[in-house]
Short mmCIF file of C-alpha atoms and ligand atoms in Angstrom, two decimals:
data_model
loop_
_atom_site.label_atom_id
_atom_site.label_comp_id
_atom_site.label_asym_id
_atom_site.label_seq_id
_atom_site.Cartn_x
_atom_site.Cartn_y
_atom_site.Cartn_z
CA UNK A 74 -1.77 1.81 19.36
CA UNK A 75 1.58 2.41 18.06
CA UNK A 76 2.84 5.88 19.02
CA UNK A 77 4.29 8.58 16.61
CA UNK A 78 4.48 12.40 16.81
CA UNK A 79 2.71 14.03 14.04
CA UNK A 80 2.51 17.71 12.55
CA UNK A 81 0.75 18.64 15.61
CA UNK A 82 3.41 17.62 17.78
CA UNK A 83 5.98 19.53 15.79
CA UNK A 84 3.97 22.81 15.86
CA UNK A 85 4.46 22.44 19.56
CA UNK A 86 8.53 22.64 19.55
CA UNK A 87 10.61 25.74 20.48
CA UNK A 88 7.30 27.53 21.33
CA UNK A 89 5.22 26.08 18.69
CA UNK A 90 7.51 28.47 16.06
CA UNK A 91 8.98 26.71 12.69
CA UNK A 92 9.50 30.19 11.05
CA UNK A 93 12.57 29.69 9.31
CA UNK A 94 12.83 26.38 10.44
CA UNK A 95 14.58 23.48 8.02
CA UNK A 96 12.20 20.68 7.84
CA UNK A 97 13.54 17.60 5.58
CA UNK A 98 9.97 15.99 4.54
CA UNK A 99 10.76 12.63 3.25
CA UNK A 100 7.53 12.03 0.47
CA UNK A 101 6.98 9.43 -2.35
CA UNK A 102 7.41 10.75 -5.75
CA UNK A 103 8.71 7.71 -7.56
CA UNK A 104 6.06 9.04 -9.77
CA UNK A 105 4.94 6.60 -13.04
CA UNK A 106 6.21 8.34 -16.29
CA UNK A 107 6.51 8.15 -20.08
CA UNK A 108 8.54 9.74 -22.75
CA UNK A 109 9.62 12.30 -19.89
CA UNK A 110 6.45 13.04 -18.92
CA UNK A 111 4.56 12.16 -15.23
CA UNK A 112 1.51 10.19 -16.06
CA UNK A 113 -0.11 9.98 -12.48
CA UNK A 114 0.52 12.62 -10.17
CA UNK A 115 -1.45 11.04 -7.58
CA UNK A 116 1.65 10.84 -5.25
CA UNK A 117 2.53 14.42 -5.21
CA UNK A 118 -1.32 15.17 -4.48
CA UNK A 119 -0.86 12.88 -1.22
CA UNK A 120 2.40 14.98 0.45
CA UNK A 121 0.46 18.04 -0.28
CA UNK A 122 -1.44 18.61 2.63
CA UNK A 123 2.24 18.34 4.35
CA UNK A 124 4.40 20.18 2.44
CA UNK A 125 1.67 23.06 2.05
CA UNK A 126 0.93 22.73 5.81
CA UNK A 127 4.69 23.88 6.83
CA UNK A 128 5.46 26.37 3.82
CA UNK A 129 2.17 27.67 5.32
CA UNK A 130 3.55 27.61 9.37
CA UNK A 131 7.13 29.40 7.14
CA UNK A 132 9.21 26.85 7.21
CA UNK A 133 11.83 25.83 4.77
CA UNK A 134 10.99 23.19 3.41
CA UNK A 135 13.28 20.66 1.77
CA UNK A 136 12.04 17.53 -0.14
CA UNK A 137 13.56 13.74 -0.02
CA UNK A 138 12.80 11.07 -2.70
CA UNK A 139 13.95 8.59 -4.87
CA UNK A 140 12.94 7.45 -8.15
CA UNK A 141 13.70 4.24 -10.09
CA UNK A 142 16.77 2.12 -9.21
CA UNK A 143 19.67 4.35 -9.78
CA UNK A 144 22.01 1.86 -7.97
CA UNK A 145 24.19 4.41 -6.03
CA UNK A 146 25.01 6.17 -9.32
CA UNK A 147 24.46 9.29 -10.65
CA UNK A 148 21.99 8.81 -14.18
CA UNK A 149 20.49 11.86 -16.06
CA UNK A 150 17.28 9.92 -16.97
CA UNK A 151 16.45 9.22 -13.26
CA UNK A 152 17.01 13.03 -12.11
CA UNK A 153 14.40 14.28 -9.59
CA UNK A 154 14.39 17.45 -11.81
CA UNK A 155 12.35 15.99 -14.68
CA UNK A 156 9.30 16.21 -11.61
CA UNK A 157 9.60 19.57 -10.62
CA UNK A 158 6.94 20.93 -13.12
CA UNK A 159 4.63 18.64 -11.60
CA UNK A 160 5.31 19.24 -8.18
CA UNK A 161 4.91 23.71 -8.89
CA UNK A 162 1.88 22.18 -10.56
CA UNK A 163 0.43 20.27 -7.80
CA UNK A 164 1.59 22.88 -5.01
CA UNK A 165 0.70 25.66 -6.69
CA UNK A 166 4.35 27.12 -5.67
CA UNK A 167 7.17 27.53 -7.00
CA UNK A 168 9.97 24.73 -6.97
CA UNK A 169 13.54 25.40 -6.21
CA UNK A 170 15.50 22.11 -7.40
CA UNK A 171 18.72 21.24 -5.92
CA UNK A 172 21.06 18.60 -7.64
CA UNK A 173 22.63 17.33 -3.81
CA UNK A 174 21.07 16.03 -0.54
CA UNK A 175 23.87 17.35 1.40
CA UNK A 176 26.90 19.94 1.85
CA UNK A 177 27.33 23.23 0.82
CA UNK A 178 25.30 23.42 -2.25
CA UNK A 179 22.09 22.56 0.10
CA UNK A 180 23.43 25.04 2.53
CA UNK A 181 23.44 27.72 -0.13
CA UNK A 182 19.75 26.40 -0.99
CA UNK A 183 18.55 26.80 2.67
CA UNK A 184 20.06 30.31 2.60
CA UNK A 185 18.34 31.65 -0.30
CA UNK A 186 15.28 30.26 0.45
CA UNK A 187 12.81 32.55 2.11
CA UNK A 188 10.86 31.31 4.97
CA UNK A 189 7.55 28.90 3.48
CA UNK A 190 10.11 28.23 0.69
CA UNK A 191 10.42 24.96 -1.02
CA UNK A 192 12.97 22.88 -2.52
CA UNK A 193 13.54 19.57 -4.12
CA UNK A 194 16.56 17.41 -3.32
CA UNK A 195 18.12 14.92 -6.00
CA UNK A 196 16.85 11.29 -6.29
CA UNK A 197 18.61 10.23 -2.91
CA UNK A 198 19.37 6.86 -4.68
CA UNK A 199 21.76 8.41 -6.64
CA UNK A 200 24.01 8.21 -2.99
CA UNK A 201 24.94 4.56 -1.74
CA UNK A 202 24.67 4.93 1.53
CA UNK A 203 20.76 5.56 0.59
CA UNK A 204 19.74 1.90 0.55
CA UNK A 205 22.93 1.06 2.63
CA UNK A 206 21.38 2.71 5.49
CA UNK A 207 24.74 4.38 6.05
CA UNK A 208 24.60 7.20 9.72
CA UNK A 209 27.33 8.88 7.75
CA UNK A 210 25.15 9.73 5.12
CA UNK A 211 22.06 10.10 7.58
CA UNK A 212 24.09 12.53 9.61
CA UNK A 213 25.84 14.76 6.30
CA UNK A 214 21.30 15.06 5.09
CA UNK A 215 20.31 16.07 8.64
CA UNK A 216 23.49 18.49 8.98
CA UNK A 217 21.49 21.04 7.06
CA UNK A 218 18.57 20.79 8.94
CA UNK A 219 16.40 21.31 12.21
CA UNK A 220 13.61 18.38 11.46
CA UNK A 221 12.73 14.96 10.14
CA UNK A 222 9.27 14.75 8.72
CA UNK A 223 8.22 11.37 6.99
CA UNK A 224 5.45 11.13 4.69
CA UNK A 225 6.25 8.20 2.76
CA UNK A 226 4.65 5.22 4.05
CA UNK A 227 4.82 3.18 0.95
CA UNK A 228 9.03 3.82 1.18
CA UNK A 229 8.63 2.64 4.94
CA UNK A 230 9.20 -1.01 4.20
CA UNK A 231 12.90 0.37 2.94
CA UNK A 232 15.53 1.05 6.31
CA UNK A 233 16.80 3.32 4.12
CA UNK A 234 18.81 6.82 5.19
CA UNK A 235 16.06 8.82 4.12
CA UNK A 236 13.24 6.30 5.37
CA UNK A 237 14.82 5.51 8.55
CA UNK A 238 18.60 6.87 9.22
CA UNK A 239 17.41 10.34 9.63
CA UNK A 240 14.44 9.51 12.34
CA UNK A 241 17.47 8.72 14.76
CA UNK A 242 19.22 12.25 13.99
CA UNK A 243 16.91 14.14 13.71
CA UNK A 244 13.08 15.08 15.81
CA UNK A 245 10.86 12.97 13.63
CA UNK A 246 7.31 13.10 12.75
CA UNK A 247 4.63 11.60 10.67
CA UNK A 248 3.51 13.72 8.01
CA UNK A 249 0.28 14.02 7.27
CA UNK A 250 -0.76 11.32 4.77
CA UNK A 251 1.45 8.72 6.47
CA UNK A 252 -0.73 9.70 9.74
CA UNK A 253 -3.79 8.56 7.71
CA UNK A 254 -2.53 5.50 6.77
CA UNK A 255 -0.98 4.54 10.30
CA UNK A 256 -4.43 5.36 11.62
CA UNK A 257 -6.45 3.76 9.19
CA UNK A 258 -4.09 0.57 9.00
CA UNK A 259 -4.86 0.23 12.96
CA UNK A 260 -8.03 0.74 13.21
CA UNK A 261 -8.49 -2.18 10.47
CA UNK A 262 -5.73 -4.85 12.07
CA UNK A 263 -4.29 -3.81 15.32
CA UNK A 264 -7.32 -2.74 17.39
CA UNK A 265 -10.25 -3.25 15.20
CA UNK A 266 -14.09 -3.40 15.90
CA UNK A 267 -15.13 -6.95 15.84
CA UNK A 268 -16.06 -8.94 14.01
CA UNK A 269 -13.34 -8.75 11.52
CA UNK A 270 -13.38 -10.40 7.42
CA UNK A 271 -10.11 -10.26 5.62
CA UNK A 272 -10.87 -10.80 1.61
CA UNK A 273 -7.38 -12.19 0.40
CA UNK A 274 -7.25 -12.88 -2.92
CA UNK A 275 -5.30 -13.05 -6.01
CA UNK A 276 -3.17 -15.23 -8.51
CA UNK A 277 -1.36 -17.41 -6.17
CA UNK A 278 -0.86 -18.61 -2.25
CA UNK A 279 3.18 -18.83 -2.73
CA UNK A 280 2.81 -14.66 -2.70
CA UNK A 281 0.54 -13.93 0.45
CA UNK A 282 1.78 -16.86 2.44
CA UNK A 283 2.88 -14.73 5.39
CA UNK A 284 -0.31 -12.55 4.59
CA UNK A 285 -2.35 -16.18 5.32
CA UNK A 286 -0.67 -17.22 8.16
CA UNK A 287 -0.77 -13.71 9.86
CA UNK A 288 -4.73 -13.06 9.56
CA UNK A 289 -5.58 -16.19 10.41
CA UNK A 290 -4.56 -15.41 13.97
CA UNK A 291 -6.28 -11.40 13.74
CA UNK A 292 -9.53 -11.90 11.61
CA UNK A 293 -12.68 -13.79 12.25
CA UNK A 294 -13.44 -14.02 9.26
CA UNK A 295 -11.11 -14.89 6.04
CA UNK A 296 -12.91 -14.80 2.81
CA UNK A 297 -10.38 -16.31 -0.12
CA UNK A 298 -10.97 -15.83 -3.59
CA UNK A 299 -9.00 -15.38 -6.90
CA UNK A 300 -6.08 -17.77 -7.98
CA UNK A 301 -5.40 -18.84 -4.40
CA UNK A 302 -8.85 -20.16 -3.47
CA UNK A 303 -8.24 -23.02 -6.47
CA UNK A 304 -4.61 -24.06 -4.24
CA UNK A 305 -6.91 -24.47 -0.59
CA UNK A 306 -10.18 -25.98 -3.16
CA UNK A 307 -7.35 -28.54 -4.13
CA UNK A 308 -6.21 -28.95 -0.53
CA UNK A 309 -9.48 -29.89 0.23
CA UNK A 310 -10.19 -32.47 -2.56
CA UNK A 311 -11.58 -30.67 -4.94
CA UNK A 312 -10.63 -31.29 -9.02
CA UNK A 313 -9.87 -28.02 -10.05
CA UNK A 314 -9.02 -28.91 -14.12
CA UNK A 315 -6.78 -26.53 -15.54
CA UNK A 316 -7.14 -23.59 -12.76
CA UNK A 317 -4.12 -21.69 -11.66
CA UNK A 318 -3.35 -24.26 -8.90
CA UNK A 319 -0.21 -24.26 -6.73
CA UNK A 320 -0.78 -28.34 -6.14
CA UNK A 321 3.14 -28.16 -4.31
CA UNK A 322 1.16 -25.51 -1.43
CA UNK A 323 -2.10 -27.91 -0.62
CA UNK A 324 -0.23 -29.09 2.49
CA UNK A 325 0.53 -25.68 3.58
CA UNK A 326 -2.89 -24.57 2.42
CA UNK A 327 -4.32 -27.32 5.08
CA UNK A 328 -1.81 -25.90 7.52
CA UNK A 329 -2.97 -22.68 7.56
CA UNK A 330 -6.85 -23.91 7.71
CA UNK A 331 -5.71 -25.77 11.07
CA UNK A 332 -4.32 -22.88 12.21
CA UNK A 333 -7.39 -21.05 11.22
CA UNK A 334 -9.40 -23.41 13.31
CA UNK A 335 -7.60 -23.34 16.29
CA UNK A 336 -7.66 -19.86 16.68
CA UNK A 337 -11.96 -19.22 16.28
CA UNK A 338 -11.44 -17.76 12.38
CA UNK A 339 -14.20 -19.39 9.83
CA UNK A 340 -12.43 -19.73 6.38
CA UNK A 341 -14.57 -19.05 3.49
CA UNK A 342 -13.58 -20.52 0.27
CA UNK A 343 -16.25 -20.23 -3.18
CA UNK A 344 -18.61 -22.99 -3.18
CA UNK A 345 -19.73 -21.83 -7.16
CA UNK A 346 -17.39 -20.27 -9.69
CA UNK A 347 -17.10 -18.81 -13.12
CA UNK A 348 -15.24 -21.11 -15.66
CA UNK A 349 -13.89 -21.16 -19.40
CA UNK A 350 -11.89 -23.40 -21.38
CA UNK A 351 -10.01 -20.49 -22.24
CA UNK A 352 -8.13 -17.47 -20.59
CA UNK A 353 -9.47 -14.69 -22.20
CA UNK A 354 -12.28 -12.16 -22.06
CA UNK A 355 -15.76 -12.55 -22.87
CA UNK A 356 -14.47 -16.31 -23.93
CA UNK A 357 -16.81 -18.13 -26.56
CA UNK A 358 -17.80 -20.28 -23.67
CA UNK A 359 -18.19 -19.95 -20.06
CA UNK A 360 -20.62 -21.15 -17.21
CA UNK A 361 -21.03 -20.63 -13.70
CA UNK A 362 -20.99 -24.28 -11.47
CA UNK A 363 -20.36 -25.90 -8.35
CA UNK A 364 -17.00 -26.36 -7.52
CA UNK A 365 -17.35 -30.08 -7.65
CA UNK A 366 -18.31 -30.04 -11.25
CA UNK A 367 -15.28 -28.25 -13.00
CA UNK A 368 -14.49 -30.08 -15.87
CA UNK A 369 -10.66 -31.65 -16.30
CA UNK A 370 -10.34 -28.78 -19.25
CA UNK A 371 -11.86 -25.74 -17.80
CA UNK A 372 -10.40 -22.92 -15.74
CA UNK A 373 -11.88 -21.29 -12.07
CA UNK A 374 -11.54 -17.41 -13.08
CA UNK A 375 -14.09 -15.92 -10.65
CA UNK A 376 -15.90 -16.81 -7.66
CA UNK A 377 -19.80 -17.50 -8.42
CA UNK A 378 -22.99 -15.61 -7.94
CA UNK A 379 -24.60 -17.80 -4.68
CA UNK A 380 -21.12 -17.19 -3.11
CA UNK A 381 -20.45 -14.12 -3.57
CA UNK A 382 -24.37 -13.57 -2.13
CA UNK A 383 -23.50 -15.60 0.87
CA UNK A 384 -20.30 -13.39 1.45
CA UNK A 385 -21.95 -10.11 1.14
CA UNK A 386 -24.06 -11.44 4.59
CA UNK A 387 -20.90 -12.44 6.22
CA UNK A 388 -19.99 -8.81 5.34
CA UNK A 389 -23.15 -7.51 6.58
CA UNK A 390 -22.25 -9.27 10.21
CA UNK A 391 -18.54 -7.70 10.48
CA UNK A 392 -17.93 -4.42 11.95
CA UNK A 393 -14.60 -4.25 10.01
CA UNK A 394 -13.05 -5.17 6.78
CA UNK A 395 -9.37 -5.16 5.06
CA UNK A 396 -8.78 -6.61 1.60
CA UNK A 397 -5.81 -7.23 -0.62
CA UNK A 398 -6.39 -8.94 -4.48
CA UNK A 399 -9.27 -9.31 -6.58
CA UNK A 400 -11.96 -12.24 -6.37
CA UNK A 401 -11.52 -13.31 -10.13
CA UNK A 402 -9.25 -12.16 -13.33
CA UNK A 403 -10.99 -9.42 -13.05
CA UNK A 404 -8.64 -7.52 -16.02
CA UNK A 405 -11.39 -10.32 -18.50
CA UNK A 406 -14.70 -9.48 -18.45
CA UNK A 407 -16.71 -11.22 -17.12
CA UNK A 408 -14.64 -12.42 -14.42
CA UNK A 409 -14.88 -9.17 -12.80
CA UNK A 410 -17.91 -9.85 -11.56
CA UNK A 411 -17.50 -10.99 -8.15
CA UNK A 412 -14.65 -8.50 -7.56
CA UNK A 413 -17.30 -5.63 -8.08
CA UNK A 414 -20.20 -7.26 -6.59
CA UNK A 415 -18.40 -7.44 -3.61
CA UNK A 416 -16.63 -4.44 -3.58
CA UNK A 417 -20.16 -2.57 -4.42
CA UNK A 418 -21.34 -4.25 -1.14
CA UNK A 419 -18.32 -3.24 1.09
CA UNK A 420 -18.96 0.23 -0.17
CA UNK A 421 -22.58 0.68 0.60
CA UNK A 422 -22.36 -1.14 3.92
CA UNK A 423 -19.44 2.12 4.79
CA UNK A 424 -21.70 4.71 3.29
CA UNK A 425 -23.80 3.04 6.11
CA UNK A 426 -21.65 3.13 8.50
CA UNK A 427 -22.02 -0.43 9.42
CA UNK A 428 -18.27 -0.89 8.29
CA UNK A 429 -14.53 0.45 8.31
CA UNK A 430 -13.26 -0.87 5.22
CA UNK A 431 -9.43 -0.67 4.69
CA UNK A 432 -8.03 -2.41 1.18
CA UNK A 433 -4.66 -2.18 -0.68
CA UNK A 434 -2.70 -3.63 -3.23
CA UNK A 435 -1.90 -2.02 -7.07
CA UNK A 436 -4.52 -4.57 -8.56
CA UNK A 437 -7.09 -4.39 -5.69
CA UNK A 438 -6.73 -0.45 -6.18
CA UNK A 439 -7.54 -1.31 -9.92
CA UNK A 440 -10.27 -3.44 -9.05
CA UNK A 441 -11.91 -1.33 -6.90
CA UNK A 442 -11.90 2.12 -9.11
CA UNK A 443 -13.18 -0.63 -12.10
CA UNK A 444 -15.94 -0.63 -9.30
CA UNK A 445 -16.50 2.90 -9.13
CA UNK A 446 -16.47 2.49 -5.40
CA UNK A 447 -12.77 3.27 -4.01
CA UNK A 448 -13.94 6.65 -2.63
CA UNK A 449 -16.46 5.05 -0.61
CA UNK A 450 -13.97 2.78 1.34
CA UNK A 451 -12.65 4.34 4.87
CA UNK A 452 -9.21 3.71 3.28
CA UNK A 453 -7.91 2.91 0.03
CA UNK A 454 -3.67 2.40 0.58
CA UNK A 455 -1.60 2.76 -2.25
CA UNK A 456 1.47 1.54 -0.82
CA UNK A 457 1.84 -1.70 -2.93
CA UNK A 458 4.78 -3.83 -0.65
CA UNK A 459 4.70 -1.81 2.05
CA UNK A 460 1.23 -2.32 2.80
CA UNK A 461 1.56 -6.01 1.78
CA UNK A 462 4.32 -5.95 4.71
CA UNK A 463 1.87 -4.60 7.13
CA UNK A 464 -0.55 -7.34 6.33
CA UNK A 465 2.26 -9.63 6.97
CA UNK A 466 2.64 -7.87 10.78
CA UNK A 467 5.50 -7.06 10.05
CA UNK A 468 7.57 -4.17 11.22
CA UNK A 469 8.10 -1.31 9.10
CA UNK A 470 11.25 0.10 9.57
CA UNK A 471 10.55 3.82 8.57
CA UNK A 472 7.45 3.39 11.26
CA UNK A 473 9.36 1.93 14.18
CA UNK A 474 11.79 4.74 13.78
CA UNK A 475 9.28 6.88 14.18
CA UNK A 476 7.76 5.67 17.45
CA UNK A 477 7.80 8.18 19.39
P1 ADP B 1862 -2.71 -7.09 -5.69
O1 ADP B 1862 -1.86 -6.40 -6.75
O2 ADP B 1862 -3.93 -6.28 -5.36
O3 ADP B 1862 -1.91 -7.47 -4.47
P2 ADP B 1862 -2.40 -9.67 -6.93
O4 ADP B 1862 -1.29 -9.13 -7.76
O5 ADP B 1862 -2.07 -10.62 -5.85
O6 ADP B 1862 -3.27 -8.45 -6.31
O7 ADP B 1862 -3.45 -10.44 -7.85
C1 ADP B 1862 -4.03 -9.91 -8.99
C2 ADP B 1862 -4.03 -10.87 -10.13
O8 ADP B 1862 -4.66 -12.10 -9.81
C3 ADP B 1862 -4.80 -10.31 -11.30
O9 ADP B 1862 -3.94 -10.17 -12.39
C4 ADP B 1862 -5.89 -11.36 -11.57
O10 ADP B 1862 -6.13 -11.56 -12.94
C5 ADP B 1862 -5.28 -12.59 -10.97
N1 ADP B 1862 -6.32 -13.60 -10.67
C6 ADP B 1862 -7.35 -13.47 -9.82
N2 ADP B 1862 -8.13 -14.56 -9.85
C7 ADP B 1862 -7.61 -15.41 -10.76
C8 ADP B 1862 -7.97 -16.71 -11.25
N3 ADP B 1862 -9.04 -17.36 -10.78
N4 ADP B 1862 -7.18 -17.27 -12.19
C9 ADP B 1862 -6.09 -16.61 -12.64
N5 ADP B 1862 -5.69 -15.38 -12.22
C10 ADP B 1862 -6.45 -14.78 -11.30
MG1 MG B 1863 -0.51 -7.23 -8.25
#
């Protein structure tokens, strides 16, 4: 298992003492507004438990974000400050914003802030050595400062200065939510119980290539569904009609069920499906078929009752599940169907505690609270491309840095 200090570990320094200690916490609050106002908070409520966990253990405590795509400049409607409300809010404390990451004015902040105080640090993309990566700017943030805490896992796809620079100036550690997801994200990939089913599914192949190619060599089982399962359907003969189809990907599709082969991993693709002439909810006309009997003018938009039945007892044989895009358009009723069915049987089989069941992805998160059954996964990520990354086993800068 990958290493990395947490919270605990930093409790332990100097004689487990952070009193008056600066602690730079690096979270996610590139929070979703409109008209000025934060619509989901759901960010801030995830570096909670680390923020409030070193105020509590009195130390200073400074925060690191960035929101939108400020380009290195300076912009009044992508100021840090407009969150501030929402962050007291969330904490329960009060705020103290800052309008620099470094020099004297954050040297003034640290002074006047008691011990368990808090302050927020300007959108660090406003600097451009942020996305540069520059050490210059790594080394001005951590000048002010004793430790490097990073609790932004969905920023750790970014080498960034304030996603990566600072682990190498600084002693790092996870904070707590990225612990969670570095823990859960292992226990679903990189030592899992066996047997493993990836669900990968989806508008198109061309986007979760890498994410193909990589599970095909982890999981034993890899269930496709969504857009993506018409592309390998095609691959494999099949008349698809008017289906989102990436016909210029069948060869690679047939690739990566070689490769799948080779290495012991059963691919699953629908053997029924939902289909309409037209791409719209409850459409005036739809049927469920075999796949060999889609007509040249209808449209695959969910996978169909028998297979989704037959996939719930591959399910019910795996010890361990991740999953990343819905089965069907799920956003069109009825092609939701599968998606939920699915999902509903991934939950109940963790309420059993027959399986760890990790999933990711802004639509699959969509898809499964549609469900009504996020809270009963082991872990639901919301780190859209870094988690996508991770699927891809790739390296995540802001991790490795971290590695203790
Ligand atoms: P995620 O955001 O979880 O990674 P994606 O963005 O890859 O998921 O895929 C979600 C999209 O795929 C949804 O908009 C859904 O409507 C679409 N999709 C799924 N199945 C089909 C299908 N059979 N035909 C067309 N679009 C589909
Ligand atoms: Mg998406």
């Amino acid at each position: 298992m990958t290493q990395f200090k947490t919270l605990d570990d930093l409790h332990k320094v100097d004689g487990g003492n952070v009193h008056g200690k600066v602690v730079l916490v690096r979270v996610d609050l590139n929070l979703p507004m409109q008209d000025g106002a934060v619509t989901d908070d759901t960010r801030v409520r995830a570096a909670a438990p680390t923020v409030l966990e070193l105020a509590d253990a009195g130390a200073k405590v400074l925060l690191l974000a960035h929101f939108g795509r400020p380009k290195g400049e300076r912009s009044s409607t992508q100021s840090l400050s407009m969150v501030v409300s929402t962050v007291e809010s969330v904490l329960g404390r009060e705020v103290m914003f800052c309008p620099e990451i470094y020099g004297p004015v954050v040297a003034q902040v640290v002074g006047i802030l008691p011990p368990g105080g808090i302050a927020l640090l300007e959108n660090t993309r406003f600097w451009k050595g942020e996305e540069a990566n520059d050490p210059e700017l790594a080394a001005a943030i951590a000048a002010n400062a004793d430790f490097y805490v990073n609790d932004a896992f969905s920023a750790a796809h970014r080498a960034h200065a304030t996603t990566e620079g600072l682990a190498h100036v600084l002693p790092s550690f996870a904070g707590r939510s990225m612990e969670a997801e570095l823990v859960a994200l292992g226990k679903a990939l990189d030592h899992p119980e066996r047997p493993v089913a990836a669900v990968v599914g989806g508008a198109k192949v061309s986007s979760k290539l890498d994410v193909l190619r990589h599970l095909v060599d982890k999981v034993d089982h890899l269930i496709i569904g969504g857009g993506m399962a018409n592309t390998f359907l095609a691959a494999r003969g099949v008349a698809v009609g008017k289906s989102l189809c990436e016909h210029d990907l069948t060869a690679t599709a047939d690739e990566i069920m070689v490769n799948a082969e080779k290495s012991g991993c059963t691919v699953h693709l629908p053997y029924d499906v939902a289909v309409s002439k037209e791409f719209a909810a409850n459409p005036a006309s739809f049927r469920v078929c075999n796949v060999h009997e889609v007509e040249a003018d209808e449209m695959i938009l969910d996978v169909g009752p028998a297979a989704v039945e037959a996939l719930a007892d591959v399910l019910k044989t795996c010890r361990t599940l991740v999953w990343n895009g819905p089965m069907g358009a799920f956003e069109m009723e009825p092609f939701d169907t599968a998606t939920v069915a699915l999902a509903r049987t991934a939950a109940a089989l963790t309420k059993e505690g027959s399986l760890i069941s990790v999933a990711g992805g802004g639509d699959t998160v969509a898809a499964l609270n549609l469900a009504g059954v996020a809270g009963d996964f082991t872990y639901v990520s919301t780190a859209g491309g870094a988690f996508l990354e991770w699927m891809e086993g790739r390296v995540l800068p802001g991790v490795a840095a971290l590695e203790a």
